[in-house]
Coordinates of C-alpha atoms in Angstrom, one line a residue:
X708 CA 0.1 -0.2 -0.1
X709 CA 1.4 3.5 -1.1
X710 CA 1.4 6.5 1.5
X711 CA -1.0 8.0 -0.6
X712 CA -3.6 5.3 -0.5
X713 CA -2.8 5.3 3.5
X714 CA -3.1 8.8 3.9
X715 CA -6.7 10.4 4.7
X716 CA -7.5 12.5 1.6
X717 CA -8.8 15.9 2.4
X718 CA -11.0 18.1 -0.1
X719 CA -9.0 21.2 -0.3
X720 CA -12.2 23.3 -0.1
X721 CA -12.9 22.5 3.7
X722 CA -9.5 24.2 4.4
X723 CA -10.7 27.4 3.1
X724 CA -12.8 30.1 4.9
X725 CA -16.1 30.7 3.2
X726 CA -16.1 34.3 3.9
X727 CA -12.5 35.5 2.9
X728 CA -11.0 32.4 1.0
X729 CA -8.0 32.3 3.3
X730 CA -7.1 29.0 5.1
X731 CA -9.1 28.3 7.7
X732 CA -6.8 26.6 10.2
X733 CA -9.1 23.8 10.5
X734 CA -7.2 21.0 12.4
X735 CA -10.1 18.2 12.1
X736 CA -10.4 19.0 8.2
X737 CA -6.9 18.8 7.8
X738 CA -6.9 15.3 9.4
X739 CA -5.8 15.9 12.8
X740 CA -7.8 15.1 15.9
X741 CA -11.0 17.5 16.5
X742 CA -9.5 18.6 19.8
X743 CA -6.5 20.1 18.6
X744 CA -8.5 22.8 16.5
X745 CA -8.5 26.4 17.5
X746 CA -12.6 26.4 17.4
X747 CA -12.6 24.4 20.6
X748 CA -11.5 27.4 22.6
X749 CA -13.4 29.8 20.7
X750 CA -17.1 31.3 21.0
X751 CA -19.3 31.9 17.8
X752 CA -21.5 34.7 18.4
X753 CA -25.3 34.5 17.0
X754 CA -25.3 35.7 13.5
X755 CA -21.7 35.1 12.6
X756 CA -22.7 32.6 9.9
X757 CA -25.2 34.4 8.5
X758 CA -23.3 36.0 5.5
X759 CA -22.2 32.5 4.3
X760 CA -24.8 31.4 1.6
X761 CA -27.3 28.6 3.1
X762 CA -25.9 26.3 0.4
X763 CA -22.4 26.7 1.6
X764 CA -23.1 26.4 5.6
X765 CA -21.6 23.7 7.2
X766 CA -19.3 22.7 4.6
X767 CA -15.9 24.4 5.7
X768 CA -15.2 26.4 8.7
X769 CA -14.6 30.2 9.3
X770 CA -11.1 31.2 10.1
X771 CA -10.1 33.0 13.2
X772 CA -9.5 36.2 11.5
X773 CA -13.2 36.4 10.3
X774 CA -14.3 35.4 13.5
X775 CA -12.4 38.2 15.4
X776 CA -13.6 40.7 12.9
X777 CA -17.1 40.0 13.3
X778 CA -16.9 39.8 17.1
X779 CA -15.1 43.4 16.7
X780 CA -17.7 44.8 14.4
X781 CA -20.7 43.6 16.6
X782 CA -19.0 44.7 19.9
X783 CA -18.7 48.3 18.3
X784 CA -22.4 48.3 17.4
X785 CA -23.1 47.3 21.3
X786 CA -21.1 50.8 22.5
X787 CA -23.1 53.4 23.3
X788 CA -23.2 56.4 20.9
X789 CA -22.1 59.8 22.0

């Protein structure tokens, strides 16, 4: 058996953030244990996945940068305006 046959084949699309198109850093999609993924320590606020077209949701993870950007934008909207 070749190494290629023995290795878990990964669809490259699951390694890309559906929002920005950059690598999403998903350990699980890359064939490593889910417990190693950055998303296990992250909090995903309600609405974070809304910008992703419905037919593309749950097919790949967003990246940590897009999650942080979303959180900053929503935090700014919560601040009282002077």
